[in-house]
PDB file of C-alpha atoms in Angstrom:
ATOM      1  CA  MET A1278     -26.317   6.208  21.746  1.00  0.00           C
ATOM      2  CA  LYS A1279     -24.722   5.700  18.383  1.00  0.00           C
ATOM      3  CA  GLU A1280     -22.405   7.766  16.649  1.00  0.00           C
ATOM      4  CA  THR A1281     -21.379   8.168  13.284  1.00  0.00           C
ATOM      5  CA  ILE A1282     -18.144   7.658  11.501  1.00  0.00           C
ATOM      6  CA  ASN A1283     -16.496   8.404   7.889  1.00  0.00           C
ATOM      7  CA  SER A1284     -16.086   4.833   7.193  1.00  0.00           C
ATOM      8  CA  GLU A1285     -13.917   5.826   4.070  1.00  0.00           C
ATOM      9  CA  ALA A1286     -11.706   7.611   6.599  1.00  0.00           C
ATOM     10  CA  LEU A1287     -11.695   4.620   8.920  1.00  0.00           C
ATOM     11  CA  LYS A1288     -10.581   2.270   5.975  1.00  0.00           C
ATOM     12  CA  CYS A1289      -8.064   4.893   5.035  1.00  0.00           C
ATOM     13  CA  PHE A1290      -6.369   5.343   8.537  1.00  0.00           C
ATOM     14  CA  ARG A1291      -6.574   1.815   8.881  1.00  0.00           C
ATOM     15  CA  ARG A1292      -4.806   1.065   5.428  1.00  0.00           C
ATOM     16  CA  GLU A1293      -2.011   4.012   6.121  1.00  0.00           C
ATOM     17  CA  LYS A1294      -0.919   1.527   8.924  1.00  0.00           C
ATOM     18  CA  SER A1295      -1.284  -1.654   6.557  1.00  0.00           C
ATOM     19  CA  TRP A1296      -3.721  -3.093   9.182  1.00  0.00           C
ATOM     20  CA  SER A1297      -6.229  -5.499   8.188  1.00  0.00           C
ATOM     21  CA  GLN A1298      -9.770  -5.156   9.991  1.00  0.00           C
ATOM     22  CA  GLU A1299      -8.647  -8.281  11.972  1.00  0.00           C
ATOM     23  CA  LYS A1300      -5.283  -6.423  13.236  1.00  0.00           C
ATOM     24  CA  LEU A1301      -7.503  -3.141  14.204  1.00  0.00           C
ATOM     25  CA  ALA A1302      -9.891  -5.137  15.865  1.00  0.00           C
ATOM     26  CA  ASN A1303      -7.313  -6.947  18.270  1.00  0.00           C
ATOM     27  CA  ALA A1304      -5.530  -3.566  18.540  1.00  0.00           C
ATOM     28  CA  ALA A1305      -8.548  -1.716  19.513  1.00  0.00           C
ATOM     29  CA  GLY A1306     -10.218  -4.582  21.752  1.00  0.00           C
ATOM     30  CA  LEU A1307     -13.155  -4.831  19.740  1.00  0.00           C
ATOM     31  CA  SER A1308     -14.727  -7.309  17.582  1.00  0.00           C
ATOM     32  CA  LEU A1309     -14.023  -8.173  14.134  1.00  0.00           C
ATOM     33  CA  ARG A1310     -17.775  -8.004  13.217  1.00  0.00           C
ATOM     34  CA  THR A1311     -17.599  -4.548  14.991  1.00  0.00           C
ATOM     35  CA  ILE A1312     -14.816  -3.132  12.532  1.00  0.00           C
ATOM     36  CA  GLN A1313     -16.656  -4.508   9.763  1.00  0.00           C
ATOM     37  CA  ARG A1314     -20.138  -3.271  10.876  1.00  0.00           C
ATOM     38  CA  VAL A1315     -18.482   0.249  11.050  1.00  0.00           C
ATOM     39  CA  GLU A1316     -16.878  -0.087   8.001  1.00  0.00           C
ATOM     40  CA  ASN A1317     -19.858  -0.633   6.257  1.00  0.00           C
ATOM     41  CA  THR A1318     -22.751   1.710   8.134  1.00  0.00           C
ATOM     42  CA  GLY A1319     -20.452   4.227   9.532  1.00  0.00           C
ATOM     43  CA  ILE A1320     -22.365   4.236  12.579  1.00  0.00           C
ATOM     44  CA  ALA A1321     -20.683   3.162  16.169  1.00  0.00           C
ATOM     45  CA  SER A1322     -21.130   3.552  19.577  1.00  0.00           C
ATOM     46  CA  LEU A1323     -19.224   6.406  21.685  1.00  0.00           C
ATOM     47  CA  GLU A1324     -17.049   3.686  22.897  1.00  0.00           C
ATOM     48  CA  THR A1325     -16.538   2.115  19.677  1.00  0.00           C
ATOM     49  CA  LYS A1326     -15.329   5.570  18.382  1.00  0.00           C
ATOM     50  CA  LEU A1327     -12.939   6.535  21.255  1.00  0.00           C
ATOM     51  CA  ALA A1328     -11.369   3.398  21.055  1.00  0.00           C
ATOM     52  CA  LEU A1329     -11.023   3.279  16.967  1.00  0.00           C
ATOM     53  CA  SER A1330      -9.752   7.166  17.611  1.00  0.00           C
ATOM     54  CA  SER A1331      -7.282   6.368  20.153  1.00  0.00           C
ATOM     55  CA  THR A1332      -5.810   3.155  18.240  1.00  0.00           C
ATOM     56  CA  LEU A1333      -5.522   4.952  14.904  1.00  0.00           C
ATOM     57  CA  ASN A1334      -4.078   7.880  16.488  1.00  0.00           C
ATOM     58  CA  VAL A1335      -6.333  10.437  15.128  1.00  0.00           C
ATOM     59  CA  SER A1336      -8.915  12.678  16.449  1.00  0.00           C
ATOM     60  CA  ILE A1337     -12.395  11.910  16.878  1.00  0.00           C
ATOM     61  CA  GLU A1338     -13.520  14.699  14.654  1.00  0.00           C
ATOM     62  CA  GLN A1339     -10.961  13.280  11.918  1.00  0.00           C
ATOM     63  CA  LEU A1340     -12.947   9.944  12.174  1.00  0.00           C
ATOM     64  CA  SER A1341     -16.185  11.964  11.749  1.00  0.00           C
ATOM     65  CA  SER A1342     -15.372  14.706   9.425  1.00  0.00           C
ATOM     66  CA  SER A1343     -17.431  14.492   6.100  1.00  0.00           C
ATOM     67  CA  ALA A1344     -14.823  16.463   4.678  1.00  0.00           C
ATOM     68  CA  PHE A1345     -12.424  13.579   4.466  1.00  0.00           C
ATOM     69  CA  THR A1346     -12.739  12.263   0.731  1.00  0.00           C
ATOM     70  CA  SER A1347     -12.097   8.756  -0.706  1.00  0.00           C
ATOM     71  CA  SER A1348      -9.764  10.479  -3.527  1.00  0.00           C
ATOM     72  CA  PHE A1349      -7.277  11.485  -0.418  1.00  0.00           C
ATOM     73  CA  PHE A1350      -3.535  10.767  -1.688  1.00  0.00           C
ATOM     74  CA  ASN A1351      -2.389   7.523  -0.327  1.00  0.00           C
ATOM     75  CA  PRO A1352       1.121   6.592  -1.796  1.00  0.00           C
ATOM     76  CA  ARG A1353       0.702   3.081  -0.327  1.00  0.00           C
ATOM     77  CA  LYS A1354      -1.740   2.589  -3.356  1.00  0.00           C
ATOM     78  CA  TYR A1355       0.944   3.408  -5.897  1.00  0.00           C
ATOM     79  CA  GLN A1356       3.536   1.180  -4.336  1.00  0.00           C
ATOM     80  CA  ALA A1357       3.938  -1.691  -7.078  1.00  0.00           C
ATOM     81  CA  ARG A1358       3.904   1.109  -9.752  1.00  0.00           C
ATOM     82  CA  TYR A1359       6.842   2.932  -8.401  1.00  0.00           C
ATOM     83  CA  GLY A1360       8.457  -0.580  -8.098  1.00  0.00           C
ATOM     84  CA  TYR A1361       8.103  -1.602 -11.470  1.00  0.00           C
ATOM     85  CA  PHE A1362       9.169   1.914 -12.492  1.00  0.00           C
ATOM     86  CA  GLY A1363      12.035   1.907 -10.695  1.00  0.00           C
ATOM     87  CA  ALA A1364      13.467  -1.670 -12.009  1.00  0.00           C
ATOM     88  CA  GLY A1365      12.386  -0.505 -15.596  1.00  0.00           C
ATOM     89  CA  LEU A1366      14.215   2.509 -14.840  1.00  0.00           C
ATOM     90  CA  GLY A1367      17.343   0.192 -13.815  1.00  0.00           C
ATOM     91  CA  LEU A1368      17.121  -2.045 -16.664  1.00  0.00           C
ATOM     92  CA  LEU A1369      17.212   0.847 -19.186  1.00  0.00           C
ATOM     93  CA  PHE A1370      20.185   2.345 -18.055  1.00  0.00           C
ATOM     94  CA  ALA A1371      21.790  -1.204 -17.439  1.00  0.00           C
ATOM     95  CA  TYR A1372      21.311  -1.817 -21.035  1.00  0.00           C
ATOM     96  CA  SER A1373      22.568   1.666 -21.964  1.00  0.00           C
ATOM     97  CA  GLY A1374      25.603   1.169 -19.875  1.00  0.00           C
ATOM     98  CA  ILE A1375      26.065  -2.242 -21.541  1.00  0.00           C
ATOM     99  CA  VAL A1376      25.393  -1.178 -25.250  1.00  0.00           C
ATOM    100  CA  SER A1377      27.809   2.053 -24.433  1.00  0.00           C
ATOM    101  CA  GLY A1378      30.798  -0.732 -23.248  1.00  0.00           C
ATOM    102  CA  VAL A1379      30.173  -2.328 -26.563  1.00  0.00           C
ATOM    103  CA  LEU A1380      30.350   0.910 -28.831  1.00  0.00           C
ATOM    104  CA  SER A1381      33.494   1.654 -27.512  1.00  0.00           C
ATOM    105  CA  SER A1382      34.956  -1.520 -27.802  1.00  0.00           C
ATOM    106  CA  ASN A1383      35.422  -2.038 -23.867  1.00  0.00           C
ATOM    107  CA  VAL A1384      33.426  -4.994 -23.795  1.00  0.00           C
ATOM    108  CA  SER A1385      33.162  -8.112 -26.191  1.00  0.00           C
ATOM    109  CA  TYR A1386      29.816  -8.960 -27.721  1.00  0.00           C
ATOM    110  CA  GLY A1387      29.843 -12.315 -25.759  1.00  0.00           C
ATOM    111  CA  ASP A1388      30.538 -10.619 -22.692  1.00  0.00           C
ATOM    112  CA  ALA A1389      27.528  -8.045 -23.495  1.00  0.00           C
ATOM    113  CA  GLY A1390      25.388 -11.162 -23.984  1.00  0.00           C
ATOM    114  CA  VAL A1391      26.007 -12.600 -20.669  1.00  0.00           C
ATOM    115  CA  TRP A1392      25.613  -9.252 -18.934  1.00  0.00           C
ATOM    116  CA  LEU A1393      22.426  -8.339 -20.956  1.00  0.00           C
ATOM    117  CA  GLY A1394      20.773 -11.909 -20.234  1.00  0.00           C
ATOM    118  CA  ALA A1395      21.689 -11.356 -16.226  1.00  0.00           C
ATOM    119  CA  VAL A1396      20.185  -8.129 -15.834  1.00  0.00           C
ATOM    120  CA  SER A1397      17.397  -9.581 -17.858  1.00  0.00           C
ATOM    121  CA  ALA A1398      16.783 -12.157 -15.430  1.00  0.00           C
ATOM    122  CA  PHE A1399      17.475  -9.743 -12.650  1.00  0.00           C
ATOM    123  CA  ILE A1400      14.983  -7.468 -13.669  1.00  0.00           C
ATOM    124  CA  GLY A1401      12.347 -10.162 -14.488  1.00  0.00           C
ATOM    125  CA  LEU A1402      12.648 -11.935 -11.089  1.00  0.00           C
ATOM    126  CA  SER A1403      12.293  -8.186  -9.626  1.00  0.00           C
ATOM    127  CA  PHE A1404       9.182  -7.837 -11.320  1.00  0.00           C
ATOM    128  CA  GLY A1405       7.365 -11.099 -10.291  1.00  0.00           C
ATOM    129  CA  PHE A1406       8.860 -10.296  -6.433  1.00  0.00           C
ATOM    130  CA  ILE A1407       6.936  -6.722  -6.643  1.00  0.00           C
ATOM    131  CA  GLY A1408       3.471  -8.291  -8.285  1.00  0.00           C
ATOM    132  CA  VAL A1409       3.463 -11.106  -5.571  1.00  0.00           C
ATOM    133  CA  LEU A1410       4.147  -8.429  -3.001  1.00  0.00           C
ATOM    134  CA  ALA A1411       1.276  -6.267  -4.338  1.00  0.00           C
ATOM    135  CA  LYS A1412      -1.027  -9.033  -4.259  1.00  0.00           C
ATOM    136  CA  ARG A1413      -0.260 -10.152  -0.809  1.00  0.00           C
ATOM    137  CA  ALA A1414      -0.357  -6.175   0.328  1.00  0.00           C
ATOM    138  CA  LYS A1415      -3.879  -6.175  -1.829  1.00  0.00           C
ATOM    139  CA  SER A1416      -5.537  -9.446  -0.071  1.00  0.00           C
ATOM    140  CA  ASN A1417      -4.747  -7.955   3.354  1.00  0.00           C
ATOM    141  CA  THR A1418      -6.566  -5.135   3.088  1.00  0.00           C
TER     142      THR A1418
END
């Protein structure tokens, strides 16, 4: 007997765990093709539905609910933005601290230049690292 699953809910529950389709298939004891088919069509056997429910630690109703929408807030979707924002904020505060040191004559212009260069290089590396991690996370879903 065929059962229906809300494929958007299934994808969201899988992504909340940062699991690929292959990882979910292995954890649930199902084939990768089965996971792909269920996510594409929303149709599964009762056994598949029970395996997915158990593996994802959600109720069968949560997997079947048509009330679930894809606009469900998923903070993982915004992690790269949070990273960029945090790095940018750190850059702003570092620059303001260095400039206030120069203005109060506690830091020489030469030292300020060295510190500004070091902070800029660190922030550049941080942005690059965040970008690589975001791209890697996106390719795993």
